[in-house]
Amino acid sequence: MIQNIKKLGYFLLFTFVTLILYLTYLVMVEGDTLATHPQNRRIAVKEAGIIRGTIYDRVGTKLAETKWLGQRGERVYLKEGKDTPFAHITGYVSDRYGSFGLEASYSKELLGLTEADVLENVLDKILNRTPQGNDLVLTLDAVLQRTALKALAGRRGAVVALNPRTGEILALASSPTFDANKIDQPGVWQQLNQDAENAPLLNRATQGAYPPGSVIKVVTGAGILSQNILQPQATVQCPGYAVIDGQRIKDNKAHGSVDFIKAIALSCNAYFALEGSKLGWGKFEEVFNQFGLNEKPEIGIPVRPGTIAQKDRRNQSQLAESAFGQGDTLLSPLHMALACSAVANRGIIMKPFLVKEIRKPDGSPVKITESTPWLTATTPQVAEQIAQGMTAAVNWGTASSASIRGIEVAGKTGTAEIQSATETAVLPHAWFIGYAPAKDPQIAVAVIVEKSGAGGRIAAPVAREVMAVALMRDER
């Protein structure tokens, strides 16, 4: 009997200690995460009595604000046409479906529930004031976002524009978008989720997984030059194909004698298949990582890191295809915009960011994001060689439709072949990356238009529109 009582006592003691440890873990480790989780109903209840902060673009355009109706605030998002052009970035706040985007990741700041807001919250209670959260000022430019979506013209795709010298993201457009104001209306959420073909809730700019086509050649080119696989002036004969490991890889035409500049300008697959495969998988993966293509930069919204072939698929022909943008490589437009910015910024990628400033309701700053270097992708000398190739591509190569009168532009086209199990004849994805002015880069752009045709014909004009509008604006 005594033994049984002892066992029961040990069991209760063990259970008690386990419970204490678990509660300590929840409070100390998971506390912040659980408190701000989009599905946390306590946040939703508490928010009902707070004026949530406003989200502005870089010049003061209201992208999201709370309009107070009686005893409750209603979140309203900037609407143009039938959609809200910033929906994939600002996200939404829903009583039924939680929150998403910056509304979720900056929920504590927007509700004024950070440690820095404690005193203000106490005063609100003493003075019986309605609590008001902090405002966010983004790096985005509403005019550029509008231009990007207009240029996509309803086609499925994405546009990313950023300042290569600061890392500020200027536009992050994903098409199709949706109306964040209607998330809670009957049937809307189900309709958005059931539209598998258009996937309007997917942020193609940061979460899209696309074969990069020939825009990857700026990365492969950096590997070829930095590893001294081939000198820029050395030439390779392109008969219209390359033979790698017994497999014939077809080019789009016979380019003849090709050096590095010509290979970039005319987008010669044979050159990059032959020389890129000499890198070996180790060096190819190394330069892939140096350009941050495997990274998941923390910008406040979900980002899918880029991927290359799994190790069990890494043979020579797969490497050759990956070197010119086919194979198993999958990347987002954000990653290719960052790779382009490395060329524009002499090999340095600045840390990308979306939130420029957090402000109190009276306008005083709480936090200002400073521009900082993020990665060293390549050397200034190698970046200059690639830049010459990209400038030639716009002046007399495949990217001529990106040219802007009076401004020198650097660019690279991509046409990514895809296969579909359900469609017999599928057009390729059209890609373009570029920056301008070529000698004084102020904007870098990546564009993809899904299943639309050649990058030079389809994607380059979209980028041209965005760059031209950006360079004509006084403030970015």
Tab-separated table of C-alpha atoms in Angstrom:
chain	number	residue	atom	x	y	z
A	1	MET	CA	0.000	0.000	0.000
A	2	ILE	CA	2.793	2.394	0.962
A	3	GLN	CA	4.630	1.509	-2.260
A	4	ASN	CA	1.553	2.323	-4.311
A	5	ILE	CA	1.155	5.688	-2.586
A	6	LYS	CA	4.828	6.455	-3.291
A	7	LYS	CA	4.403	5.573	-6.987
A	8	LEU	CA	1.335	7.775	-7.183
A	9	GLY	CA	3.249	10.589	-5.511
A	10	TYR	CA	6.169	10.248	-7.973
A	11	PHE	CA	3.742	10.227	-10.871
A	12	LEU	CA	1.988	13.375	-9.667
A	13	LEU	CA	5.349	15.081	-9.029
A	14	PHE	CA	6.567	14.145	-12.518
A	15	THR	CA	3.348	15.433	-14.070
A	16	PHE	CA	3.561	18.672	-12.067
A	17	VAL	CA	7.184	19.323	-13.077
A	18	THR	CA	6.440	18.507	-16.728
A	19	LEU	CA	3.516	20.917	-16.680
A	20	ILE	CA	5.681	23.691	-15.190
A	21	LEU	CA	8.392	23.129	-17.812
A	22	TYR	CA	5.855	23.137	-20.633
A	23	LEU	CA	4.173	26.324	-19.412
A	24	THR	CA	7.596	27.957	-19.009
A	25	TYR	CA	8.464	26.950	-22.602
A	26	LEU	CA	5.181	28.366	-23.916
A	27	VAL	CA	5.685	31.688	-22.152
A	28	MET	CA	9.437	32.152	-22.631
A	29	VAL	CA	9.952	30.632	-26.099
A	30	GLU	CA	6.624	30.623	-27.935
A	31	GLY	CA	4.966	33.529	-26.130
A	32	ASP	CA	5.491	36.232	-28.741
A	33	THR	CA	4.667	33.893	-31.619
A	34	LEU	CA	1.417	32.715	-30.054
A	35	ALA	CA	0.432	36.213	-28.969
A	36	THR	CA	0.718	37.534	-32.515
A	37	HIS	CA	-0.384	34.430	-34.402
A	38	PRO	CA	-2.877	35.330	-37.134
A	39	GLN	CA	-5.351	32.758	-35.792
A	40	ASN	CA	-5.191	34.059	-32.198
A	41	ARG	CA	-8.750	35.161	-31.436
A	42	ARG	CA	-7.632	37.189	-28.413
A	43	ILE	CA	-5.732	39.508	-30.789
A	44	ALA	CA	-8.847	39.915	-32.918
A	45	VAL	CA	-10.962	40.744	-29.852
A	46	LYS	CA	-8.372	43.182	-28.537
A	47	GLU	CA	-7.958	44.786	-31.965
A	48	ALA	CA	-11.643	45.609	-32.091
A	49	GLY	CA	-10.981	48.365	-29.553
A	50	ILE	CA	-7.804	49.766	-31.176
A	51	ILE	CA	-7.381	52.080	-34.144
A	52	ARG	CA	-4.955	50.000	-36.194
A	53	GLY	CA	-2.084	51.992	-37.723
A	54	THR	CA	-2.104	53.188	-41.318
A	55	ILE	CA	0.185	51.719	-44.002
A	56	TYR	CA	1.619	54.275	-46.456
A	57	ASP	CA	3.707	53.983	-49.589
A	58	ARG	CA	6.996	55.918	-49.760
A	59	VAL	CA	5.358	59.235	-50.728
A	60	GLY	CA	2.385	59.099	-48.362
A	61	THR	CA	-0.281	57.277	-50.359
A	62	LYS	CA	-2.544	55.360	-47.968
A	63	LEU	CA	-2.455	51.665	-48.808
A	64	ALA	CA	-4.381	50.458	-45.744
A	65	GLU	CA	-6.222	52.387	-43.031
A	66	THR	CA	-8.795	51.867	-40.312
A	67	LYS	CA	-12.065	53.715	-40.590
A	68	TRP	CA	-13.877	53.938	-37.269
A	69	LEU	CA	-17.540	52.989	-37.428
A	70	GLY	CA	-19.342	53.226	-34.075
A	71	GLN	CA	-17.470	51.037	-31.596
A	72	ARG	CA	-15.433	49.120	-34.134
A	73	GLY	CA	-12.801	49.847	-36.769
A	74	GLU	CA	-13.081	48.596	-40.341
A	75	ARG	CA	-9.876	47.943	-42.271
A	76	VAL	CA	-9.944	49.482	-45.745
A	77	TYR	CA	-7.363	48.825	-48.480
A	78	LEU	CA	-6.510	51.038	-51.434
A	79	LYS	CA	-8.637	49.844	-54.340
A	80	GLU	CA	-8.078	50.499	-58.029
A	81	GLY	CA	-10.493	48.945	-60.451
A	82	LYS	CA	-11.842	45.731	-59.019
A	83	ASP	CA	-8.773	44.772	-57.004
A	84	THR	CA	-6.405	46.060	-54.326
A	85	PRO	CA	-2.989	46.344	-56.038
A	86	PHE	CA	-1.005	45.896	-52.801
A	87	ALA	CA	-3.013	42.937	-51.486
A	88	HIS	CA	-0.107	40.477	-51.652
A	89	ILE	CA	2.088	42.815	-49.584
A	90	THR	CA	-0.111	44.598	-47.068
A	91	GLY	CA	-2.111	41.395	-46.756
A	92	TYR	CA	-5.436	41.478	-44.891
A	93	VAL	CA	-7.052	41.233	-41.466
A	94	SER	CA	-10.054	38.983	-41.292
A	95	ASP	CA	-12.311	37.928	-38.421
A	96	ARG	CA	-12.680	34.530	-40.104
A	97	TYR	CA	-9.338	33.895	-41.781
A	98	GLY	CA	-6.826	35.645	-39.535
A	99	SER	CA	-4.220	37.979	-40.982
A	100	PHE	CA	-1.576	37.798	-43.700
A	101	GLY	CA	1.300	39.804	-45.147
A	102	LEU	CA	2.594	42.888	-43.340
A	103	GLU	CA	-0.706	43.014	-41.437
A	104	ALA	CA	0.415	39.753	-39.789
A	105	SER	CA	4.172	40.244	-39.461
A	106	TYR	CA	3.834	43.830	-38.145
A	107	SER	CA	0.648	43.231	-36.154
A	108	LYS	CA	2.178	44.256	-32.809
A	109	GLU	CA	3.486	47.518	-34.255
A	110	LEU	CA	0.229	48.319	-36.070
A	111	LEU	CA	-1.727	47.667	-32.864
A	112	GLY	CA	0.709	49.569	-30.643
A	113	LEU	CA	1.425	46.520	-28.495
A	114	THR	CA	5.228	46.575	-28.477
A	115	GLU	CA	7.316	47.215	-25.375
A	116	ALA	CA	7.906	50.774	-26.579
A	117	ASP	CA	4.141	51.399	-26.448
A	118	VAL	CA	3.615	50.411	-22.792
A	119	LEU	CA	3.583	53.961	-21.400
A	120	GLU	CA	1.247	55.191	-24.138
A	121	ASN	CA	-1.141	52.313	-23.426
A	122	VAL	CA	-1.203	53.134	-19.702
A	123	LEU	CA	-1.991	56.771	-20.483
A	124	ASP	CA	-4.763	55.668	-22.855
A	125	LYS	CA	-6.400	53.738	-19.993
A	126	ILE	CA	-6.021	56.578	-17.475
A	127	LEU	CA	-7.353	59.165	-19.914
A	128	ASN	CA	-9.987	56.805	-21.327
A	129	ARG	CA	-8.676	57.317	-24.866
A	130	THR	CA	-9.160	54.921	-27.761
A	131	PRO	CA	-5.756	53.238	-28.288
A	132	GLN	CA	-4.078	53.917	-31.632
A	133	GLY	CA	-1.345	51.804	-33.225
A	134	ASN	CA	1.791	52.852	-35.086
A	135	ASP	CA	1.952	53.575	-38.804
A	136	LEU	CA	4.156	51.844	-41.389
A	137	VAL	CA	5.853	53.718	-44.220
A	138	LEU	CA	6.861	51.318	-46.977
A	139	THR	CA	9.572	51.600	-49.619
A	140	LEU	CA	6.971	50.855	-52.299
A	141	ASP	CA	5.933	53.440	-54.843
A	142	ALA	CA	2.205	53.270	-55.619
A	143	VAL	CA	2.759	54.770	-59.070
A	144	LEU	CA	5.329	52.115	-60.020
A	145	GLN	CA	3.130	49.345	-58.627
A	146	ARG	CA	0.228	50.644	-60.695
A	147	THR	CA	2.461	50.900	-63.779
A	148	ALA	CA	3.701	47.330	-63.328
A	149	LEU	CA	0.216	45.870	-63.011
A	150	LYS	CA	-1.021	47.894	-65.960
A	151	ALA	CA	1.901	46.661	-68.090
A	152	LEU	CA	1.130	43.058	-67.154
A	153	ALA	CA	-2.363	43.740	-68.549
A	154	GLY	CA	-4.110	41.000	-66.622
A	155	ARG	CA	-1.645	38.298	-67.660
A	156	ARG	CA	-0.331	35.931	-64.993
A	157	GLY	CA	3.083	37.145	-63.909
A	158	ALA	CA	5.052	39.419	-61.636
A	159	VAL	CA	7.255	42.499	-61.589
A	160	VAL	CA	9.867	43.347	-58.966
A	161	ALA	CA	11.642	46.714	-58.975
A	162	LEU	CA	14.231	47.804	-56.433
A	163	ASN	CA	16.957	50.349	-55.886
A	164	PRO	CA	20.208	48.372	-56.332
A	165	ARG	CA	22.168	50.860	-54.218
A	166	THR	CA	19.906	50.799	-51.168
A	167	GLY	CA	17.920	47.543	-51.303
A	168	GLU	CA	14.608	49.453	-51.142
A	169	ILE	CA	11.878	47.484	-52.914
A	170	LEU	CA	10.000	49.940	-55.131
A	171	ALA	CA	7.407	47.660	-56.715
A	172	LEU	CA	6.311	44.107	-56.004
A	173	ALA	CA	3.446	43.364	-58.332
A	174	SER	CA	1.801	39.976	-58.684
A	175	SER	CA	-0.943	39.318	-61.227
A	176	PRO	CA	-3.731	38.414	-60.826
A	177	THR	CA	-4.363	40.082	-57.511
A	178	PHE	CA	-7.549	40.188	-55.428
A	179	ASP	CA	-9.740	42.550	-53.390
A	180	ALA	CA	-8.582	42.392	-49.777
A	181	ASN	CA	-11.653	44.422	-48.755
A	182	LYS	CA	-13.956	41.514	-49.651
A	183	ILE	CA	-12.195	38.603	-47.963
A	184	ASP	CA	-15.000	38.191	-45.399
A	185	GLN	CA	-17.860	38.459	-47.864
A	186	PRO	CA	-19.816	35.218	-48.459
A	187	GLY	CA	-18.161	32.897	-50.969
A	188	VAL	CA	-15.174	35.144	-51.771
A	189	TRP	CA	-12.567	33.201	-49.788
A	190	GLN	CA	-13.727	29.891	-51.240
A	191	GLN	CA	-13.690	31.303	-54.767
A	192	LEU	CA	-10.131	32.624	-54.371
A	193	ASN	CA	-8.901	29.280	-53.073
A	194	GLN	CA	-10.693	27.222	-55.706
A	195	ASP	CA	-9.228	29.180	-58.645
A	196	ALA	CA	-6.316	26.776	-59.168
A	197	GLU	CA	-5.483	28.052	-62.661
A	198	ASN	CA	-4.990	31.719	-61.690
A	199	ALA	CA	-4.079	31.200	-57.999
A	200	PRO	CA	-4.803	34.860	-57.100
A	201	LEU	CA	-3.714	34.443	-53.462
A	202	LEU	CA	-0.196	33.388	-54.561
A	203	ASN	CA	2.365	36.173	-54.465
A	204	ARG	CA	4.177	35.296	-57.665
A	205	ALA	CA	6.801	37.986	-57.069
A	206	THR	CA	8.257	36.326	-53.949
A	207	GLN	CA	6.781	32.815	-53.904
A	208	GLY	CA	6.675	31.967	-57.587
A	209	ALA	CA	8.843	28.971	-58.560
A	210	TYR	CA	9.860	29.385	-62.200
A	211	PRO	CA	12.600	27.955	-64.410
A	212	PRO	CA	14.766	31.055	-64.961
A	213	GLY	CA	15.575	30.568	-68.626
A	214	SER	CA	18.454	32.630	-69.919
A	215	VAL	CA	18.336	35.296	-67.188
A	216	ILE	CA	20.344	32.809	-65.078
A	217	LYS	CA	23.259	33.377	-67.484
A	218	VAL	CA	24.329	36.446	-65.491
A	219	VAL	CA	24.905	34.104	-62.534
A	220	THR	CA	26.549	31.336	-64.565
A	221	GLY	CA	28.661	34.005	-66.300
A	222	ALA	CA	29.928	35.229	-62.929
A	223	GLY	CA	30.967	31.661	-62.106
A	224	ILE	CA	32.727	31.168	-65.457
A	225	LEU	CA	34.719	34.405	-65.162
A	226	SER	CA	35.519	34.262	-61.439
A	227	GLN	CA	36.722	30.648	-61.700
A	228	ASN	CA	38.815	31.462	-64.794
A	229	ILE	CA	37.008	28.796	-66.792
A	230	LEU	CA	37.343	31.115	-69.776
A	231	GLN	CA	38.683	34.636	-70.351
A	232	PRO	CA	36.066	37.167	-71.570
A	233	GLN	CA	37.810	37.617	-74.934
A	234	ALA	CA	38.198	33.876	-75.623
A	235	THR	CA	35.768	32.530	-78.202
A	236	VAL	CA	33.650	29.398	-78.498
A	237	GLN	CA	32.176	28.064	-81.731
A	238	CYS	CA	28.394	27.761	-81.680
A	239	PRO	CA	27.077	25.590	-84.552
A	240	GLY	CA	23.542	25.868	-83.145
A	241	TYR	CA	23.929	23.145	-80.561
A	242	ALA	CA	26.251	21.750	-77.895
A	243	VAL	CA	27.038	18.122	-77.142
A	244	ILE	CA	27.325	17.389	-73.424
A	245	ASP	CA	27.917	13.879	-72.128
A	246	GLY	CA	26.692	12.454	-75.438
A	247	GLN	CA	23.485	14.518	-75.363
A	248	ARG	CA	22.829	17.116	-78.057
A	249	ILE	CA	21.519	20.370	-76.551
A	250	LYS	CA	19.847	22.554	-79.157
A	251	ASP	CA	20.450	26.301	-79.353
A	252	ASN	CA	17.982	28.757	-80.902
A	253	LYS	CA	20.396	29.377	-83.840
A	254	ALA	CA	24.039	29.026	-84.921
A	255	HIS	CA	25.857	32.022	-83.406
A	256	GLY	CA	29.289	31.230	-84.902
A	257	SER	CA	32.339	32.517	-83.020
A	258	VAL	CA	31.136	33.803	-79.617
A	259	ASP	CA	32.996	35.593	-76.813
A	260	PHE	CA	31.518	36.416	-73.400
A	261	ILE	CA	29.927	39.761	-74.352
A	262	LYS	CA	28.369	38.306	-77.502
A	263	ALA	CA	27.182	35.222	-75.587
A	264	ILE	CA	25.286	37.441	-73.124
A	265	ALA	CA	24.031	39.842	-75.791
A	266	LEU	CA	22.723	37.115	-78.137
A	267	SER	CA	21.875	34.674	-75.309
A	268	CYS	CA	23.907	31.790	-76.724
A	269	ASN	CA	22.851	28.549	-75.021
A	270	ALA	CA	25.758	26.535	-76.476
A	271	TYR	CA	28.366	28.879	-74.916
A	272	PHE	CA	26.863	28.626	-71.437
A	273	ALA	CA	26.119	24.897	-71.679
A	274	LEU	CA	29.730	24.124	-72.666
A	275	GLU	CA	31.508	26.530	-70.308
A	276	GLY	CA	28.993	26.376	-67.464
A	277	SER	CA	29.236	22.596	-67.269
A	278	LYS	CA	32.990	22.982	-66.678
A	279	LEU	CA	32.181	24.606	-63.318
A	280	GLY	CA	31.055	21.279	-61.918
A	281	TRP	CA	28.120	21.058	-59.513
A	282	GLY	CA	30.175	22.305	-56.566
A	283	LYS	CA	31.183	25.633	-58.123
A	284	PHE	CA	27.802	26.097	-59.780
A	285	GLU	CA	26.066	25.716	-56.406
A	286	GLU	CA	28.651	28.024	-54.847
A	287	VAL	CA	27.941	30.897	-57.255
A	288	PHE	CA	24.187	30.165	-56.955
A	289	ASN	CA	24.519	30.715	-53.195
A	290	GLN	CA	26.795	33.760	-53.544
A	291	PHE	CA	24.006	35.522	-55.443
A	292	GLY	CA	21.588	34.706	-52.591
A	293	LEU	CA	19.399	32.522	-54.791
A	294	ASN	CA	19.092	29.939	-52.006
A	295	GLU	CA	18.236	32.616	-49.427
A	296	LYS	CA	14.944	33.588	-47.854
A	297	PRO	CA	15.388	37.325	-47.203
A	298	GLU	CA	13.287	38.588	-44.305
A	299	ILE	CA	11.172	41.350	-45.824
A	300	GLY	CA	8.017	40.802	-43.791
A	301	ILE	CA	6.148	38.629	-46.294
A	302	PRO	CA	6.680	34.985	-47.330
A	303	VAL	CA	9.567	34.285	-49.740
A	304	ARG	CA	10.343	30.979	-51.424
A	305	PRO	CA	14.102	30.321	-51.625
A	306	GLY	CA	15.401	29.232	-55.023
A	307	THR	CA	16.280	25.589	-55.634
A	308	ILE	CA	18.509	23.597	-57.977
A	309	ALA	CA	18.539	19.927	-58.916
A	310	GLN	CA	18.513	17.366	-56.108
A	311	LYS	CA	21.810	15.547	-55.673
A	312	ASP	CA	20.534	12.295	-57.182
A	313	ARG	CA	19.743	14.172	-60.438
A	314	ARG	CA	23.039	16.014	-60.755
A	315	ASN	CA	24.622	14.629	-63.906
A	316	GLN	CA	26.554	16.592	-66.580
A	317	SER	CA	23.649	17.153	-68.939
A	318	GLN	CA	21.497	18.396	-66.049
A	319	LEU	CA	24.319	20.791	-65.112
A	320	ALA	CA	24.617	22.066	-68.702
A	321	GLU	CA	20.870	22.714	-68.836
A	322	SER	CA	20.932	24.432	-65.441
A	323	ALA	CA	23.803	26.647	-66.633
A	324	PHE	CA	21.592	28.230	-69.307
A	325	GLY	CA	18.377	28.228	-67.290
A	326	GLN	CA	16.547	24.974	-67.866
A	327	GLY	CA	16.910	21.744	-65.883
A	328	ASP	CA	15.428	21.622	-62.382
A	329	THR	CA	16.353	25.159	-61.265
A	330	LEU	CA	13.401	27.156	-59.885
A	331	LEU	CA	13.557	30.821	-58.861
A	332	SER	CA	11.288	33.711	-57.949
A	333	PRO	CA	11.309	37.140	-59.646
A	334	LEU	CA	12.545	38.666	-56.357
A	335	HIS	CA	15.665	36.487	-56.480
A	336	MET	CA	16.386	37.431	-60.079
A	337	ALA	CA	15.889	41.137	-59.286
A	338	LEU	CA	18.456	40.774	-56.503
A	339	ALA	CA	20.874	38.960	-58.846
A	340	CYS	CA	20.456	41.782	-61.362
A	341	SER	CA	21.075	44.369	-58.629
A	342	ALA	CA	24.405	42.641	-57.865
A	343	VAL	CA	25.575	43.382	-61.418
A	344	ALA	CA	24.296	46.962	-61.172
A	345	ASN	CA	25.975	47.523	-57.794
A	346	ARG	CA	29.478	46.234	-58.652
A	347	GLY	CA	28.922	42.797	-57.153
A	348	ILE	CA	27.287	43.814	-53.865
A	349	ILE	CA	23.666	42.930	-53.067
A	350	MET	CA	22.101	45.329	-50.593
A	351	LYS	CA	19.745	43.809	-48.024
A	352	PRO	CA	16.224	44.107	-49.472
A	353	PHE	CA	13.515	45.706	-47.325
A	354	LEU	CA	9.892	46.808	-47.563
A	355	VAL	CA	9.291	48.758	-44.354
A	356	LYS	CA	11.154	52.047	-44.454
A	357	GLU	CA	9.896	53.504	-41.191
A	358	ILE	CA	7.633	52.837	-38.210
A	359	ARG	CA	5.987	56.007	-36.881
A	360	LYS	CA	3.887	56.886	-33.879
A	361	PRO	CA	0.422	58.337	-34.604
A	362	ASP	CA	1.837	61.840	-34.040
A	363	GLY	CA	4.413	61.242	-36.809
A	364	SER	CA	7.472	60.820	-34.596
A	365	PRO	CA	9.759	57.983	-35.732
A	366	VAL	CA	9.931	54.711	-33.773
A	367	LYS	CA	12.294	52.874	-36.107
A	368	ILE	CA	13.971	53.734	-39.404
A	369	THR	CA	15.465	51.004	-41.604
A	370	GLU	CA	19.011	51.748	-42.723
A	371	SER	CA	20.435	50.383	-45.966
A	372	THR	CA	23.081	47.733	-45.370
A	373	PRO	CA	25.158	45.441	-47.618
A	374	TRP	CA	23.805	41.885	-47.598
A	375	LEU	CA	25.906	39.642	-49.858
A	376	THR	CA	29.026	39.850	-52.002
A	377	ALA	CA	27.907	38.055	-55.151
A	378	THR	CA	31.013	38.648	-57.249
A	379	THR	CA	33.914	41.046	-57.815
A	380	PRO	CA	33.539	44.533	-59.338
A	381	GLN	CA	35.618	43.377	-62.332
A	382	VAL	CA	33.358	40.405	-63.067
A	383	ALA	CA	30.235	42.528	-62.519
A	384	GLU	CA	31.593	45.021	-65.065
A	385	GLN	CA	32.071	42.294	-67.693
A	386	ILE	CA	28.508	41.085	-67.207
A	387	ALA	CA	27.255	44.672	-67.289
A	388	GLN	CA	28.930	45.176	-70.682
A	389	GLY	CA	27.180	42.074	-71.988
A	390	MET	CA	23.795	43.255	-70.649
A	391	THR	CA	24.264	46.715	-72.167
A	392	ALA	CA	25.147	45.116	-75.516
A	393	ALA	CA	22.009	42.956	-75.237
A	394	VAL	CA	19.863	46.102	-75.183
A	395	ASN	CA	21.935	48.008	-77.776
A	396	TRP	CA	22.153	45.282	-80.428
A	397	GLY	CA	21.102	41.962	-78.900
A	398	THR	CA	18.003	40.120	-77.756
A	399	ALA	CA	16.870	42.805	-75.268
A	400	SER	CA	16.541	45.737	-77.689
A	401	SER	CA	12.849	46.186	-76.890
A	402	ALA	CA	13.860	47.351	-73.387
A	403	SER	CA	15.647	50.407	-74.744
A	404	ILE	CA	14.560	53.852	-73.539
A	405	ARG	CA	15.271	56.907	-75.680
A	406	GLY	CA	18.049	59.004	-74.141
A	407	ILE	CA	18.858	56.482	-71.384
A	408	GLU	CA	21.344	53.622	-71.626
A	409	VAL	CA	19.763	50.397	-70.345
A	410	ALA	CA	21.369	47.071	-69.386
A	411	GLY	CA	19.264	43.945	-69.698
A	412	LYS	CA	19.027	40.198	-70.192
A	413	THR	CA	16.136	38.266	-71.703
A	414	GLY	CA	14.961	34.778	-70.818
A	415	THR	CA	12.584	32.362	-72.496
A	416	ALA	CA	11.951	29.404	-70.189
A	417	GLU	CA	10.616	26.276	-71.864
A	418	ILE	CA	8.060	24.426	-69.764
A	419	GLN	CA	6.208	21.158	-70.000
A	420	SER	CA	2.604	20.583	-69.058
A	421	ALA	CA	0.878	17.302	-68.368
A	422	THR	CA	-2.484	18.760	-69.394
A	423	GLU	CA	-1.634	21.129	-72.260
A	424	THR	CA	-0.235	19.948	-75.602
A	425	ALA	CA	1.355	23.197	-76.856
A	426	VAL	CA	2.505	25.479	-74.043
A	427	LEU	CA	4.186	28.812	-74.693
A	428	PRO	CA	7.356	29.449	-72.650
A	429	HIS	CA	7.559	31.818	-69.672
A	430	ALA	CA	8.880	35.227	-70.750
A	431	TRP	CA	11.619	36.695	-68.507
A	432	PHE	CA	13.573	39.923	-68.402
A	433	ILE	CA	15.994	41.432	-65.891
A	434	GLY	CA	17.647	44.801	-66.299
A	435	TYR	CA	18.621	48.113	-64.799
A	436	ALA	CA	18.999	51.754	-65.741
A	437	PRO	CA	20.770	54.019	-66.335
A	438	ALA	CA	23.535	51.554	-67.181
A	439	LYS	CA	26.319	53.858	-65.887
A	440	ASP	CA	24.386	55.174	-62.889
A	441	PRO	CA	21.919	52.449	-61.823
A	442	GLN	CA	18.876	53.751	-59.967
A	443	ILE	CA	16.414	50.935	-60.591
A	444	ALA	CA	16.756	47.177	-61.198
A	445	VAL	CA	13.795	45.190	-62.499
A	446	ALA	CA	12.783	41.554	-62.929
A	447	VAL	CA	9.715	40.595	-64.967
A	448	ILE	CA	8.042	37.281	-65.690
A	449	VAL	CA	4.933	36.750	-67.804
A	450	GLU	CA	3.721	33.163	-67.612
A	451	LYS	CA	3.202	31.087	-70.763
A	452	SER	CA	3.368	34.083	-73.063
A	453	GLY	CA	6.324	33.676	-75.463
A	454	ALA	CA	9.806	35.126	-75.917
A	455	GLY	CA	11.250	37.284	-73.144
A	456	GLY	CA	12.551	39.954	-75.520
A	457	ARG	CA	9.146	40.412	-77.117
A	458	ILE	CA	6.870	40.043	-74.069
A	459	ALA	CA	8.718	40.777	-70.784
A	460	ALA	CA	11.258	43.418	-71.868
A	461	PRO	CA	8.574	46.010	-72.841
A	462	VAL	CA	6.974	45.576	-69.386
A	463	ALA	CA	10.310	46.342	-67.720
A	464	ARG	CA	10.861	49.295	-70.039
A	465	GLU	CA	7.564	50.848	-68.927
A	466	VAL	CA	8.417	50.464	-65.238
A	467	MET	CA	11.997	51.777	-65.598
A	468	ALA	CA	10.915	54.738	-67.726
A	469	VAL	CA	8.267	55.838	-65.218
A	470	ALA	CA	10.685	55.376	-62.307
A	471	LEU	CA	13.405	57.475	-63.916
A	472	MET	CA	10.986	60.265	-64.719
A	473	ARG	CA	9.894	60.612	-61.085
A	474	ASP	CA	11.736	63.053	-58.896
A	475	GLU	CA	11.480	60.978	-55.721
A	476	ARG	CA	11.916	57.236	-55.302
